[in-house]
């Protein structure tokens, strides 16, 4: 059976949001999924393992599940998520728990491998410009900050009504730190005008 942290669960149940969430919990289903996830992990089937463990955690959150999920995510190369979960586990375990040192060790090790991407919006961009990284919208406080991301390719888009999207692509390796500035595209009317002039030149 998974180790449960009674104090942590008690804190969750003390809040209104957690109480509402507790009403939809399924400890029995979570246990079955946890065991299935562990079995898939032993076989090296990380996609299945992560899916089962994530669903188990959703149905009945437990530090032991989260610790195994973080390990699974690291094996899949989802380093940013794995690091976050290893750190999160530490806040859920009570002092003296033997898993605390392990979770900290793993978090520190993954932290060294997590790439960081700093995204900036070109100077002079309209305040209403929206910036997304891999389709996730970033608020203004996120810009200019080295944010943890997974290794691989990332697409940054600047978007504003009446303008063409500005795009930037960057590929990061483990432990790499990069910075990218994204520029909003030209206004739609200007872009159409440029296309029209281009057509005229071709026909001449």
Short mmCIF file of C-alpha atoms in Angstrom, two decimals:
data_model
loop_
_atom_site.label_atom_id
_atom_site.label_comp_id
_atom_site.label_asym_id
_atom_site.label_seq_id
_atom_site.Cartn_x
_atom_site.Cartn_y
_atom_site.Cartn_z
CA UNK A 1 0.00 0.00 0.00
CA UNK A 2 1.16 3.54 -0.62
CA UNK A 3 2.44 5.50 2.34
CA UNK A 4 -0.04 8.21 3.29
CA UNK A 5 0.71 11.40 5.11
CA UNK A 6 -2.20 11.98 7.46
CA UNK A 7 -1.12 15.47 8.45
CA UNK A 8 -0.96 16.59 4.82
CA UNK A 9 -4.35 15.14 3.99
CA UNK A 10 -5.77 16.80 7.08
CA UNK A 11 -4.47 20.17 5.93
CA UNK A 12 -6.04 19.68 2.53
CA UNK A 13 -9.39 18.75 4.01
CA UNK A 14 -9.30 21.86 6.16
CA UNK A 15 -9.71 24.10 3.13
CA UNK A 16 -12.96 24.58 1.28
CA UNK A 17 -11.45 23.77 -2.10
CA UNK A 18 -9.84 20.59 -0.84
CA UNK A 19 -13.03 19.50 0.89
CA UNK A 20 -14.90 19.79 -2.39
CA UNK A 21 -12.16 17.86 -4.12
CA UNK A 22 -12.18 15.15 -1.47
CA UNK A 23 -15.81 14.36 -2.27
CA UNK A 24 -14.76 13.10 -5.70
CA UNK A 25 -11.79 11.02 -4.52
CA UNK A 26 -11.51 7.33 -5.28
CA UNK A 27 -8.82 5.78 -3.03
CA UNK A 28 -9.51 2.25 -4.23
CA UNK A 29 -9.24 3.20 -7.88
CA UNK A 30 -6.13 5.25 -7.13
CA UNK A 31 -4.50 2.22 -5.49
CA UNK A 32 -5.16 0.01 -8.51
CA UNK A 33 -3.78 2.64 -10.87
CA UNK A 34 -0.75 3.18 -8.64
CA UNK A 35 0.12 -0.51 -8.76
CA UNK A 36 -0.43 -0.61 -12.52
CA UNK A 37 1.81 2.42 -12.93
CA UNK A 38 4.57 0.86 -10.85
CA UNK A 39 4.36 -2.35 -12.87
CA UNK A 40 4.60 -0.43 -16.15
CA UNK A 41 7.61 1.47 -14.78
CA UNK A 42 9.36 -1.79 -13.92
CA UNK A 43 8.90 -2.83 -17.54
CA UNK A 44 10.25 0.49 -18.80
CA UNK A 45 6.91 1.49 -20.32
CA UNK A 46 7.18 5.09 -19.17
CA UNK A 47 4.26 6.45 -21.21
CA UNK A 48 1.85 4.02 -19.59
CA UNK A 49 3.45 4.40 -16.18
CA UNK A 50 3.17 8.19 -16.18
CA UNK A 51 -0.44 8.10 -17.36
CA UNK A 52 -1.47 5.62 -14.66
CA UNK A 53 0.39 7.41 -11.88
CA UNK A 54 -0.94 10.83 -12.89
CA UNK A 55 -4.51 9.50 -12.82
CA UNK A 56 -3.90 7.83 -9.46
CA UNK A 57 -2.63 11.13 -8.09
CA UNK A 58 -5.69 12.92 -9.43
CA UNK A 59 -8.09 10.45 -7.83
CA UNK A 60 -6.37 10.39 -4.44
CA UNK A 61 -3.26 12.57 -3.99
CA UNK A 62 -0.41 10.95 -2.04
CA UNK A 63 3.28 11.89 -1.72
CA UNK A 64 4.35 8.36 -2.64
CA UNK A 65 2.46 8.55 -5.90
CA UNK A 66 3.86 11.96 -6.69
CA UNK A 67 7.40 10.74 -6.01
CA UNK A 68 6.95 7.85 -8.43
CA UNK A 69 5.34 10.16 -11.00
CA UNK A 70 8.32 12.51 -10.82
CA UNK A 71 10.70 9.60 -11.40
CA UNK A 72 8.63 8.52 -14.39
CA UNK A 73 8.60 12.02 -15.85
CA UNK A 74 12.36 12.26 -15.54
CA UNK A 75 12.74 9.03 -17.51
CA UNK A 76 10.45 10.48 -20.21
CA UNK A 77 12.56 13.63 -20.46
CA UNK A 78 9.88 15.83 -18.91
CA UNK A 79 12.49 17.41 -16.70
CA UNK A 80 10.69 20.64 -15.80
CA UNK A 81 7.64 18.73 -14.56
CA UNK A 82 9.76 16.13 -12.77
CA UNK A 83 11.74 18.82 -10.96
CA UNK A 84 8.54 20.57 -9.89
CA UNK A 85 7.08 17.35 -8.50
CA UNK A 86 10.26 16.36 -6.65
CA UNK A 87 10.20 19.79 -4.98
CA UNK A 88 6.47 19.53 -4.29
CA UNK A 89 6.90 16.17 -2.56
CA UNK A 90 9.31 17.73 -0.07
CA UNK A 91 6.63 20.16 1.09
CA UNK A 92 4.18 17.30 1.62
CA UNK A 93 6.35 14.94 3.64
CA UNK A 94 6.64 15.35 7.43
CA UNK A 95 9.99 15.89 9.13
CA UNK A 96 11.78 12.63 9.74
CA UNK A 97 10.23 10.88 6.75
CA UNK A 98 12.92 8.74 5.12
CA UNK A 99 11.79 9.88 1.66
CA UNK A 100 12.63 13.54 2.31
CA UNK A 101 16.35 13.15 1.69
CA UNK A 102 15.70 11.08 -1.42
CA UNK A 103 13.25 13.63 -2.86
CA UNK A 104 15.72 16.47 -2.22
CA UNK A 105 18.57 14.55 -3.79
CA UNK A 106 16.52 13.82 -6.89
CA UNK A 107 15.25 17.42 -7.11
CA UNK A 108 18.80 18.79 -6.94
CA UNK A 109 20.01 16.33 -9.58
CA UNK A 110 17.18 17.10 -11.99
CA UNK A 111 17.53 20.84 -11.38
CA UNK A 112 21.01 20.70 -12.94
CA UNK A 113 19.58 19.11 -16.09
CA UNK A 114 16.53 21.34 -16.58
CA UNK A 115 16.99 23.83 -19.44
CA UNK A 116 16.02 27.46 -18.78
CA UNK A 117 14.46 29.69 -21.41
CA UNK A 118 14.19 33.44 -21.02
CA UNK A 119 11.57 35.02 -23.27
CA UNK A 120 11.44 38.74 -24.00
CA UNK A 121 8.94 40.74 -26.00
CA UNK A 122 10.49 43.17 -28.45
CA UNK A 123 10.79 46.71 -27.15
CA UNK A 124 7.92 48.95 -28.18
CA UNK A 125 5.39 46.13 -28.50
CA UNK A 126 1.77 47.16 -27.70
CA UNK A 127 0.80 46.38 -24.06
CA UNK A 128 -2.05 44.11 -25.21
CA UNK A 129 0.33 41.74 -27.02
CA UNK A 130 -0.10 38.14 -25.90
CA UNK A 131 2.91 35.82 -25.67
CA UNK A 132 2.67 32.04 -25.68
CA UNK A 133 5.28 29.32 -25.28
CA UNK A 134 4.19 26.01 -26.79
CA UNK A 135 0.58 27.28 -26.80
CA UNK A 136 0.71 28.21 -23.10
CA UNK A 137 0.03 31.89 -22.48
CA UNK A 138 2.67 33.68 -20.42
CA UNK A 139 1.83 36.63 -18.22
CA UNK A 140 3.99 39.74 -18.14
CA UNK A 141 5.76 38.59 -14.91
CA UNK A 142 7.01 35.49 -16.75
CA UNK A 143 8.83 37.54 -19.39
CA UNK A 144 12.51 38.20 -18.79
CA UNK A 145 12.74 35.34 -16.26
CA UNK A 146 14.71 32.11 -16.92
CA UNK A 147 11.83 29.62 -16.87
CA UNK A 148 12.35 25.85 -16.59
CA UNK A 149 11.36 23.93 -19.73
CA UNK A 150 11.87 20.44 -21.10
CA UNK A 151 14.75 19.69 -23.47
CA UNK A 152 13.83 19.95 -27.13
CA UNK A 153 12.19 22.45 -29.45
CA UNK A 154 9.96 25.26 -28.20
CA UNK A 155 7.84 27.70 -30.18
CA UNK A 156 7.26 31.22 -28.88
CA UNK A 157 4.49 33.33 -30.43
CA UNK A 158 3.57 37.00 -30.07
CA UNK A 159 -0.07 37.65 -30.97
CA UNK A 160 -2.28 40.74 -31.24
CA UNK A 161 -5.56 41.33 -33.05
CA UNK A 162 -4.95 43.10 -36.34
CA UNK A 163 -1.37 41.81 -36.61
CA UNK A 164 0.26 38.74 -38.02
CA UNK A 165 1.77 36.44 -35.44
CA UNK A 166 5.42 36.82 -34.63
CA UNK A 167 7.17 33.47 -34.08
CA UNK A 168 10.49 32.31 -32.72
CA UNK A 169 11.74 28.73 -32.41
CA UNK A 170 14.50 27.55 -30.13
CA UNK A 171 15.91 24.13 -29.29
CA UNK A 172 17.47 23.52 -25.89
CA UNK A 173 19.63 20.66 -24.65
CA UNK A 174 19.77 19.43 -21.06
CA UNK A 175 21.17 22.05 -18.71
CA UNK A 176 21.25 24.73 -21.43
CA UNK A 177 20.19 28.33 -20.83
CA UNK A 178 18.94 30.39 -23.77
CA UNK A 179 17.25 33.72 -24.36
CA UNK A 180 14.89 34.60 -27.19
CA UNK A 181 13.15 37.85 -28.17
CA UNK A 182 9.88 37.57 -30.05
CA UNK A 183 8.65 40.39 -32.29
CA UNK A 184 5.02 40.98 -33.21
CA UNK A 185 4.31 40.58 -36.92
CA UNK A 186 3.23 43.47 -39.17
CA UNK A 187 -0.33 44.73 -39.17
CA UNK A 188 -2.66 42.74 -41.38
CA UNK A 189 -3.33 45.75 -43.63
CA UNK A 190 0.40 46.37 -44.13
CA UNK A 191 1.01 42.70 -44.82
CA UNK A 192 -1.75 42.63 -47.44
CA UNK A 193 -0.40 45.77 -49.03
CA UNK A 194 3.06 44.26 -49.21
CA UNK A 195 1.64 41.12 -50.79
CA UNK A 196 -0.21 43.22 -53.35
CA UNK A 197 2.92 45.13 -54.30
CA UNK A 198 4.79 41.87 -54.62
CA UNK A 199 2.19 40.54 -57.06
CA UNK A 200 2.38 43.69 -59.18
CA UNK A 201 6.17 43.40 -59.41
CA UNK A 202 5.93 39.77 -60.47
CA UNK A 203 3.43 40.54 -63.21
CA UNK A 204 5.51 43.47 -64.53
#
